[in-house]
Short mmCIF file of C-alpha atoms in Angstrom, two decimals:
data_model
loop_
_atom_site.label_atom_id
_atom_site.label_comp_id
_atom_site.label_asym_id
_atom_site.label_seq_id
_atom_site.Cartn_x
_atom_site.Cartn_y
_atom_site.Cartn_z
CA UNK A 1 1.13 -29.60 24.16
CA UNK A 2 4.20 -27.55 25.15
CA UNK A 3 5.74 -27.74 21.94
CA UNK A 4 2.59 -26.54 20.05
CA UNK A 5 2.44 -23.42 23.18
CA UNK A 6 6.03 -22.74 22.59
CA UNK A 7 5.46 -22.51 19.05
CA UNK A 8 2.10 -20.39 19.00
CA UNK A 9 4.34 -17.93 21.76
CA UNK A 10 7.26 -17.91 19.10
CA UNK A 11 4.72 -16.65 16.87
CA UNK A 12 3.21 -14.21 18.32
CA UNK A 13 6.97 -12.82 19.62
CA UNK A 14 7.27 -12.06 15.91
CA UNK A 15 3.79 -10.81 15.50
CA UNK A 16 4.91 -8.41 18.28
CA UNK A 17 7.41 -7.21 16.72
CA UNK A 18 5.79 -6.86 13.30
CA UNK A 19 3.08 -4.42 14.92
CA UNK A 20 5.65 -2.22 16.28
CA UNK A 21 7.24 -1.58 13.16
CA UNK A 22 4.00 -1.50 11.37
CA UNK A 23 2.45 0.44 13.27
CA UNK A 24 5.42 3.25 12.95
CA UNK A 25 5.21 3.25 9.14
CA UNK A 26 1.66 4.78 9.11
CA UNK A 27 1.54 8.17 7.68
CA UNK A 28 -0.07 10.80 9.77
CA UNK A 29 -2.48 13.28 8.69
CA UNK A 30 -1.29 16.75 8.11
CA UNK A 31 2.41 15.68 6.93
CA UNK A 32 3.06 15.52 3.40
CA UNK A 33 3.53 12.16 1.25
CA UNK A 34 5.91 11.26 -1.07
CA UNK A 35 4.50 10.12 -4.73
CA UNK A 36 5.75 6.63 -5.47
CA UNK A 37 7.19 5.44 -9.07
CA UNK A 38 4.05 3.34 -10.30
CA UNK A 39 1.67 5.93 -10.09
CA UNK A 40 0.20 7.77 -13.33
CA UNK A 41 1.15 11.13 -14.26
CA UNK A 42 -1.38 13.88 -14.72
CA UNK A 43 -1.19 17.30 -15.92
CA UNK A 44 -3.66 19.24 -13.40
CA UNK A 45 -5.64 22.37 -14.75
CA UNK A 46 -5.79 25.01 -12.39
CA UNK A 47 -8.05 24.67 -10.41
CA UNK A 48 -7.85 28.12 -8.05
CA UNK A 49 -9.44 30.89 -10.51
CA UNK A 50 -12.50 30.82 -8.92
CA UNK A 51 -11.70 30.74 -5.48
CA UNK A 52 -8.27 33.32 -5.16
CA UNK A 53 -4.99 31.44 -4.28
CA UNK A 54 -7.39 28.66 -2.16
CA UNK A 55 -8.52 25.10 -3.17
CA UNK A 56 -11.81 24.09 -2.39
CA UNK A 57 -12.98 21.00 -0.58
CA UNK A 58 -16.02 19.73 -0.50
CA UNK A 59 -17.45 17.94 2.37
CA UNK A 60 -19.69 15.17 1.55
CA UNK A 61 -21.96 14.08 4.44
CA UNK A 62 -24.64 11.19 3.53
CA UNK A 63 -27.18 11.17 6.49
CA UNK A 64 -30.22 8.50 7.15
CA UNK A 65 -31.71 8.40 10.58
CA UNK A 66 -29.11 10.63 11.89
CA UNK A 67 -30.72 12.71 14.68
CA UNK A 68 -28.58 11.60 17.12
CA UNK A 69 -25.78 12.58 15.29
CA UNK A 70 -25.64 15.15 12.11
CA UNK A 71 -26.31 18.30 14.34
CA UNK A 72 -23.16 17.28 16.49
CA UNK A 73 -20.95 16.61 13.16
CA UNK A 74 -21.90 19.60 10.98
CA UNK A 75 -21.16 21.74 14.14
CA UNK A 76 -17.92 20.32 14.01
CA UNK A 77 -17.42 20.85 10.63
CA UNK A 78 -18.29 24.27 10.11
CA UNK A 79 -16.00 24.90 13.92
CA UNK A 80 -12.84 23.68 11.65
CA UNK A 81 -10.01 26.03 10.56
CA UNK A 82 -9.94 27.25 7.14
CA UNK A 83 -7.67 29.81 6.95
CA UNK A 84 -5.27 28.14 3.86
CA UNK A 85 -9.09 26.49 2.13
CA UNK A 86 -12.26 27.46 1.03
CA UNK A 87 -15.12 25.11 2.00
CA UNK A 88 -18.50 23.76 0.69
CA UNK A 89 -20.70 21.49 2.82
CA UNK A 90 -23.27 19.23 1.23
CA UNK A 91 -25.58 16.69 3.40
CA UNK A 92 -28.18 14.64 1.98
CA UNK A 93 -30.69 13.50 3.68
CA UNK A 94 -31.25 9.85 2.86
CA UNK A 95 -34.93 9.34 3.27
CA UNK A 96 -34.68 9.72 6.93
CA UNK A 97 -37.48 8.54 9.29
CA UNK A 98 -36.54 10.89 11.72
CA UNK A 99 -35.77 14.43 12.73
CA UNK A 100 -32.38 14.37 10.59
CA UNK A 101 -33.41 16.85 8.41
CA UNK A 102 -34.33 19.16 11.23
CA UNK A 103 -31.51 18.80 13.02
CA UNK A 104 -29.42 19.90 9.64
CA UNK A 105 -31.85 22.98 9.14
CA UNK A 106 -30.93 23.96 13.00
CA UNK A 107 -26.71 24.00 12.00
CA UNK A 108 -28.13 25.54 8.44
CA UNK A 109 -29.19 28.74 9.79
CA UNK A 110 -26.11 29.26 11.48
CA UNK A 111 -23.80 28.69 8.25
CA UNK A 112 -24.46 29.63 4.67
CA UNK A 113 -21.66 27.00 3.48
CA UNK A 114 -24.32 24.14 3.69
CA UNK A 115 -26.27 22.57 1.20
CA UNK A 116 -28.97 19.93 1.86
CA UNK A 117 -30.38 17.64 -0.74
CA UNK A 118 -32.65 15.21 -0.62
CA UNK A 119 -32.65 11.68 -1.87
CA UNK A 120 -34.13 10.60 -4.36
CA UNK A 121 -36.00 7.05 -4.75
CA UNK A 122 -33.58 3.89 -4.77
CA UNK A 123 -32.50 2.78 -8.16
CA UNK A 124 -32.79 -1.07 -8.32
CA UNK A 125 -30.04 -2.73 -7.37
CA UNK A 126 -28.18 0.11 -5.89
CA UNK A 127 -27.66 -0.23 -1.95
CA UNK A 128 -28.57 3.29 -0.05
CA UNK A 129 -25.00 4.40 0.96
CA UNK A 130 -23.25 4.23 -2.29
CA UNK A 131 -26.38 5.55 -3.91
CA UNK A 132 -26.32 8.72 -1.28
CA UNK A 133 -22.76 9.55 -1.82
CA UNK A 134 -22.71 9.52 -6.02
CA UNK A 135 -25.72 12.20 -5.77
CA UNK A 136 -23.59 13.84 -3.49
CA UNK A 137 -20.89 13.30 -5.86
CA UNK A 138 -22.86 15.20 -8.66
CA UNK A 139 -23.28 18.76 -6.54
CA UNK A 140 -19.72 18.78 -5.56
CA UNK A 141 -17.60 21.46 -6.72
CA UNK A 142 -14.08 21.02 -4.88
CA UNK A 143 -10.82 20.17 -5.75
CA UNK A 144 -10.55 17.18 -2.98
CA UNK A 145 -13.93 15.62 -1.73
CA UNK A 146 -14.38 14.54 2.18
CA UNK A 147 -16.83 11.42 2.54
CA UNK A 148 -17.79 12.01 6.47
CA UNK A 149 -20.39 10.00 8.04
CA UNK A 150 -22.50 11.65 10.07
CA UNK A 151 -21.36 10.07 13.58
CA UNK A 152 -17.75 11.58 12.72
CA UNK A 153 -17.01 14.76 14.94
CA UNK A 154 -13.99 16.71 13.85
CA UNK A 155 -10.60 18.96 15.71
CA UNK A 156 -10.36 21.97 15.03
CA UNK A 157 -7.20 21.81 12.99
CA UNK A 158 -8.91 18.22 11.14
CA UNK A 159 -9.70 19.69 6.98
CA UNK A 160 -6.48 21.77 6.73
CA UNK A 161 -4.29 18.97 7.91
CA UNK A 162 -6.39 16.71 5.49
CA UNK A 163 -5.40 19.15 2.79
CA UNK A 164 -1.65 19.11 3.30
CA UNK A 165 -1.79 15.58 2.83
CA UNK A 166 -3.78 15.06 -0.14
CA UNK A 167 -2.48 18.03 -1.71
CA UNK A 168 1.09 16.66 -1.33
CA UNK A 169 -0.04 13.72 -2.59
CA UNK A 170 -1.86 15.03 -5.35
CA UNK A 171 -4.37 12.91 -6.65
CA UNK A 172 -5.53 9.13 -5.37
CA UNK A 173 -7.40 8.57 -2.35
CA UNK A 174 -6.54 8.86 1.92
CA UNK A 175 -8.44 7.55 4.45
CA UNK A 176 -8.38 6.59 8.02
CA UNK A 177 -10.17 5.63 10.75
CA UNK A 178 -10.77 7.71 13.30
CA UNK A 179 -10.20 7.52 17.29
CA UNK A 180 -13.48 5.29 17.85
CA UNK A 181 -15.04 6.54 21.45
CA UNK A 182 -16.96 3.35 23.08
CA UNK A 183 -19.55 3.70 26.37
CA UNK A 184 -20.96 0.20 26.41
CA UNK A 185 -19.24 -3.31 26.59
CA UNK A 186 -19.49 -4.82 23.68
CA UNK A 187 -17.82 -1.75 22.31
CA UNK A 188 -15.22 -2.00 24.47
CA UNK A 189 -14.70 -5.61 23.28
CA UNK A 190 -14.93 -5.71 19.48
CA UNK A 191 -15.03 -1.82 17.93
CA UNK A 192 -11.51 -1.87 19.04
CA UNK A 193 -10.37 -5.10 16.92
CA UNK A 194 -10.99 -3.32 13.66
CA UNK A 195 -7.77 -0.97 14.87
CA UNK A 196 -6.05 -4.26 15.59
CA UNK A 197 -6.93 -6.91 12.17
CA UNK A 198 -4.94 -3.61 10.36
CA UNK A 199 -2.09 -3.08 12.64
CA UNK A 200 -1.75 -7.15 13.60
CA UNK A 201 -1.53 -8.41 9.64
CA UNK A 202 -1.56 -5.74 7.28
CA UNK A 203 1.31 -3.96 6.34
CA UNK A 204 0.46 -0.37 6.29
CA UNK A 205 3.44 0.92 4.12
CA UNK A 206 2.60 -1.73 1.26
CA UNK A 207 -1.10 0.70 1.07
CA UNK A 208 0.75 3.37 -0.22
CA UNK A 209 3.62 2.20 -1.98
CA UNK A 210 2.18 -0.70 -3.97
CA UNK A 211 -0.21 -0.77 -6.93
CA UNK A 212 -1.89 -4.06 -6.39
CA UNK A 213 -5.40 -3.66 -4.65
CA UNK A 214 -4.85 -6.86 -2.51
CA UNK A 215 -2.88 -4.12 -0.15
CA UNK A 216 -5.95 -2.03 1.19
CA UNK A 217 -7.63 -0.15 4.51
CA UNK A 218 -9.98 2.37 4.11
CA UNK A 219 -13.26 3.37 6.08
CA UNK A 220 -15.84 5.17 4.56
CA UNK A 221 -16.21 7.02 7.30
CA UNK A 222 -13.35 9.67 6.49
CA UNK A 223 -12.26 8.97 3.18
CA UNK A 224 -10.82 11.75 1.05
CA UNK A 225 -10.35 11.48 -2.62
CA UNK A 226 -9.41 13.83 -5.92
CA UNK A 227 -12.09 14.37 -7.71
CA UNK A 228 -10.83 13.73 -11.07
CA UNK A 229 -9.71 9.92 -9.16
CA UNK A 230 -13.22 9.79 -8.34
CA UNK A 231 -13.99 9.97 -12.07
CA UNK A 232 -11.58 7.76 -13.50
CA UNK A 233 -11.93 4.79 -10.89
CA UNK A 234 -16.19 5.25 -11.83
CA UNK A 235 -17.08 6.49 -8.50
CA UNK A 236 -20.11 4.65 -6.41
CA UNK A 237 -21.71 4.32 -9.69
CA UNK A 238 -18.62 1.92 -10.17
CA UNK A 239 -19.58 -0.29 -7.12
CA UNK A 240 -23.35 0.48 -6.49
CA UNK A 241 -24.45 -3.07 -5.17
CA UNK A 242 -21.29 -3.57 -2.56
CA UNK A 243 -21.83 -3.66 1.38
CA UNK A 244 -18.34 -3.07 1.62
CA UNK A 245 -18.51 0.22 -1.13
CA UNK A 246 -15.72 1.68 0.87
CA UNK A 247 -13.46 -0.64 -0.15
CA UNK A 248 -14.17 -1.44 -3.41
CA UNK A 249 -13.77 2.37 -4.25
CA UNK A 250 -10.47 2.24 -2.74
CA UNK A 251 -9.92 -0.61 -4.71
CA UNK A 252 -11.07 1.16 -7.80
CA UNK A 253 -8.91 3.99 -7.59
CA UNK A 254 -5.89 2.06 -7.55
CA UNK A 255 -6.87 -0.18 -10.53
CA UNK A 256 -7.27 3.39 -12.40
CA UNK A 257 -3.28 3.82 -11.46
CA UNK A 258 -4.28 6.21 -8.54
CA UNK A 259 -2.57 6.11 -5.07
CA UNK A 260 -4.41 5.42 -1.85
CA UNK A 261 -2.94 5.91 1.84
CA UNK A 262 -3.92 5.19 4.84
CA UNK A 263 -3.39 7.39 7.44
CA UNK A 264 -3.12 7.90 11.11
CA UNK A 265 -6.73 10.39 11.80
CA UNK A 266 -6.90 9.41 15.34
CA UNK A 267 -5.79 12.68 16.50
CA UNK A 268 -8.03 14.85 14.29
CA UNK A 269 -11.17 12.45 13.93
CA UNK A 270 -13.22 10.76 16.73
CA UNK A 271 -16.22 8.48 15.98
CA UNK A 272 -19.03 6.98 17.89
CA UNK A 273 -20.57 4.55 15.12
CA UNK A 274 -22.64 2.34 18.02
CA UNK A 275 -24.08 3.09 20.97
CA UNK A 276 -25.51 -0.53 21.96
CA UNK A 277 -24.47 -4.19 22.08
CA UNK A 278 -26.95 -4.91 19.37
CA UNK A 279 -25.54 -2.02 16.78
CA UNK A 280 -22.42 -3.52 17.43
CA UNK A 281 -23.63 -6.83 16.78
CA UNK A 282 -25.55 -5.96 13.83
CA UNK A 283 -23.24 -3.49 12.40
CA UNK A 284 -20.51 -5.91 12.24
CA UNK A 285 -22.78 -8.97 11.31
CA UNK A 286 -23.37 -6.69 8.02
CA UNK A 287 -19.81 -5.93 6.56
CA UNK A 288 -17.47 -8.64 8.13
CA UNK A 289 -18.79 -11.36 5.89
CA UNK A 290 -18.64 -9.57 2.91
CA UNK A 291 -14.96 -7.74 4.01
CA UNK A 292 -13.46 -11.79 3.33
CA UNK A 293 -14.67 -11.37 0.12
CA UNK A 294 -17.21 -13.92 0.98
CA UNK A 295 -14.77 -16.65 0.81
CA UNK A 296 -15.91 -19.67 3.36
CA UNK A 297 -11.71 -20.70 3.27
CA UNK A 298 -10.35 -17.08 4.64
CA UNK A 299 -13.76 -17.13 7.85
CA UNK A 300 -12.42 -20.82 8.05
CA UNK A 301 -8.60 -19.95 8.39
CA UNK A 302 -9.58 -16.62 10.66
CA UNK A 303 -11.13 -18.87 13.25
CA UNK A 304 -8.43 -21.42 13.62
CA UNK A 305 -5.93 -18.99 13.58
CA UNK A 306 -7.36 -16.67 15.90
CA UNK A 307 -8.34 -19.40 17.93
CA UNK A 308 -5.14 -20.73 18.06
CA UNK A 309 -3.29 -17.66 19.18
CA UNK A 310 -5.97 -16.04 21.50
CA UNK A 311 -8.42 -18.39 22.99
CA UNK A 312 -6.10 -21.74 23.17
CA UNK A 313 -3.86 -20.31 25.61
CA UNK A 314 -5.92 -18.96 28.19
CA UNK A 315 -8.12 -22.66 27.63
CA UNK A 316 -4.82 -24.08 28.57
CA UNK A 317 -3.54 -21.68 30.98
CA UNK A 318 -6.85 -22.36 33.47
CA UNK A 319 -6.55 -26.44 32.42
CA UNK A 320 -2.78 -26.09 33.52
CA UNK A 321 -3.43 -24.72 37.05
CA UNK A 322 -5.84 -27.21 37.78
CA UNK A 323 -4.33 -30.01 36.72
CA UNK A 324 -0.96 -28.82 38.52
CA UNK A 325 1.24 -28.32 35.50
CA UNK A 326 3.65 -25.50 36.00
CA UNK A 327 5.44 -26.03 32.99
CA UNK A 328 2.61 -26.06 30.60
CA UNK A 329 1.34 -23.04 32.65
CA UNK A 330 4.48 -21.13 31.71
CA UNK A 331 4.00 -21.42 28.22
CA UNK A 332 0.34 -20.72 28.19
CA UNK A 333 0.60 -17.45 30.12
CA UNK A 334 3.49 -16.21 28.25
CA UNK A 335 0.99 -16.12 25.15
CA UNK A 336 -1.69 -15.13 26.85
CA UNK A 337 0.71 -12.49 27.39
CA UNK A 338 1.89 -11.56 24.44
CA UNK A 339 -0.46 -11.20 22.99
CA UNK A 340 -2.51 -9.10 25.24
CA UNK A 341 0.48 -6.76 24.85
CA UNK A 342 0.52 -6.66 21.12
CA UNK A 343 -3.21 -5.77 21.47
CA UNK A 344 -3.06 -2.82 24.20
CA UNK A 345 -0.18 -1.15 21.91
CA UNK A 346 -2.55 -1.45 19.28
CA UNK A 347 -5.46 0.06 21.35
CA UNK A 348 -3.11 3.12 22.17
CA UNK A 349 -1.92 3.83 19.53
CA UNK A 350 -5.64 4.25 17.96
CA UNK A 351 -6.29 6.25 21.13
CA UNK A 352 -7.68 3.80 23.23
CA UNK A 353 -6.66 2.71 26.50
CA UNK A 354 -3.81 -0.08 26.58
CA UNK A 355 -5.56 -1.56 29.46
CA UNK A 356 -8.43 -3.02 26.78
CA UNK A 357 -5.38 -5.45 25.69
CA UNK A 358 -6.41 -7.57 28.64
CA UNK A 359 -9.54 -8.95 26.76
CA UNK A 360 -7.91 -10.24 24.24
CA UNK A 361 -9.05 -13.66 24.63
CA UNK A 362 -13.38 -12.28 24.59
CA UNK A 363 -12.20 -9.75 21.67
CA UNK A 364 -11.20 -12.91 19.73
CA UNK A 365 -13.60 -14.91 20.58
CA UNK A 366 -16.82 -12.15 19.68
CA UNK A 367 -15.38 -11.42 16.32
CA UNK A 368 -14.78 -15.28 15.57
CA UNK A 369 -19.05 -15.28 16.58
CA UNK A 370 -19.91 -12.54 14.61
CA UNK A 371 -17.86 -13.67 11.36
CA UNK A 372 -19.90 -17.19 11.72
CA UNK A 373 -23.06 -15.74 11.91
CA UNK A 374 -22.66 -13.16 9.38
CA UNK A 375 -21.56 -16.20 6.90
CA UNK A 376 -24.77 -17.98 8.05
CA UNK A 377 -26.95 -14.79 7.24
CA UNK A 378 -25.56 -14.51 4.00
CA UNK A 379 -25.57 -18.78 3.45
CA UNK A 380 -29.64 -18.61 4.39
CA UNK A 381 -30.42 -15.65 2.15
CA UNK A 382 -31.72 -13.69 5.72
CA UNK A 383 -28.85 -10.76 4.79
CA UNK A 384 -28.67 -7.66 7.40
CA UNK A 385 -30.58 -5.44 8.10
CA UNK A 386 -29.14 -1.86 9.15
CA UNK A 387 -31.42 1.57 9.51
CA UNK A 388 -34.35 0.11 8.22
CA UNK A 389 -32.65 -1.56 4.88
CA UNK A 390 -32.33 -5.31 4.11
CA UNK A 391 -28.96 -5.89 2.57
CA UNK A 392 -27.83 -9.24 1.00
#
């Protein structure tokens, strides 16, 4: 048993050390990118006679059941420096069940630069998100398009430090995710670990600077893309009938020979997307499965490993000091340790505290939980449901 802890803390030394460096070769947002030699040449019309010497962006904000939220997140919007951009704000209101659409008009009357729309009825076999944004996608008249969900509030300096970026970058696709704020416990515990699958195993730099899709993060809840990108990767109408449409568009873009980065947003962006341990729950439940590519070998292989490296050791560590073994105890607490570590730099450099490192071991062990039972949702043919929609 010593030998297997000593080789699970050997790993996760290196693991440590992976983040660190990982974690440092994120782009931030507002700092230009450099183009890369795969990516596709275009000559760009220009694209500033109708608006002086200024591009345009277009924000894109799809909204159902959003009266919590949309008032807060146009306000934040429209708040935004835009001294070096012109702006155009378009919401749709997603057959909302609620005051959504009231709560737009209220922000509306205060700022002529926003458009509402209204859905119109579901095609078959389109799911409601992907369908929202491509209508979206038809009004919009800027240069560079901003998918923000609704519970996305935005600093003041957040659009023209988007623009620097993408404008350095030129065409493609950036996204990130943004600092995610957390009141109750389960969002302590797991909204944090999407921060920490990225940092822990992918590696960022490989987003950016290679063409094959199997090297993606993106959230669709800031994601910023060209609009001629948009066209050639097929847009939502491209991936109408995926949970995960974020991705796939990102994934989409760079089959088209478009770039995508990911970038640090923390500092610009801030997010609420669940106020409850059952929107967690649920929220989760609905994209994890589907985020594997539905492949029962890769939920398999995440639950050994992650059990391995984050819920062995403190099983051991407890056994250890009640069965009087100092040695074994050693081990076990060193990866306990470790990786605890690993996770709180994670947490703070997302903007979250490094203290939340200290549940590693629950973190782990509610997003093994949540995996299973969104692979036995989809195995049973109950799907998710999420504001008021059955998904499969």
């Amino acid at each position: 048993m010593e030998l297997l802890l000593f080789v699970i803390t050997c790993w996760l030394l290196l693991q440590l050390a992976f983040t660190v460096w990982n974690l440092s070769r994120m782009p931030k947002l507002g700092k230009p990118v450099q183009r890369q030699k795969w990516e596709q040449e275009y000559d760009f019309p220009d694209v500033h006679h109708q608006h002086g010497n200024k591009p345009l962006l277009s924000v894109l904000i799809p909204a159902r059941n959003e009266e919590r939220n949309i008032r807060e997140c146009l306000e934040s919007v429209t708040a935004c420096r835009t001294d070096s951009i012109e702006l155009e704000i378009l919401v749709i209101n997603d057959h909302s069940e609620d005051a959504t659409e009231s709560e737009i008009r209220k922000v509306m009357a205060q700022d002529d630069r926003i458009r509402l729309f209204h859905g119109t009825t579901l095609p078959e076999g389109w799911l409601g998100k992907s369908y929202a944004c491509h209508q979206l996608s038809l009004h919009a008249r800027g240069e560079w398009w901003l998918f923000v969900d609704a519970d996305v509030r935005l600093q003041s300096e957040a659009l023209e430090a988007a623009m620097v970026t993408a404008r350095s970058q030129r065409t493609g696709l950036i996204s990130g995710f943004p600092r995610m704020e957390t009141g109750t416990w389960l969002e302590h515990i797991v909204v944090p670990m999407m921060a920490f699958i990225i940092g822990y195993h992918l590696p960022i730099m490989m987003i950016r600077r290679s063409p094959r899709p199997v090297f993606l993060a993106v959230t669709g809840a800031w994601l910023m893309i060209h609009r001629d990108s948009y066209t050639r990767s097929g847009g939502h109408a491209h991936i109408y009938n995926h949970i995960v449409e974020d991705m796939e568009l990102a994934r989409a873009v760079k089959q088209a020979g478009d770039p995508v980065t990911l970038a640090d947003v923390h500092r610009h962006t801030s997010a609420r997307m669940y106020r409850n341990a059952a929107e967690v729950w649920e929220g989760y439940k609905k994209n994890i499965f589907a985020g594997t590519g539905r492949n029962p070998l890769l939920v398999f292989g995440v639950t050994i490993f992650y059990s391995l490296l984050f819920i062995f050791p403190l099983v051991m560590l407890l056994w250890s000091i009640a069965t009087g073994q100092p040695v074994l105890a050693t081990w076990s607490g060193a990866a306990m340790a470790i990786g605890m570590v690993t996770k709180g730099i994670i947490d703070r450099f997302s903007g979250k505290s490094f203290w939340l490192g200290l549940f590693m071991p629950i973190s782990a062990a509610c997003l093994i939980l949540i995996l299973l039972d969104s692979w036995i949702a989809s195995l049973n043919g109950k799907g998710y449901r999420w504001k008021g929609r059955t998904y499969g």
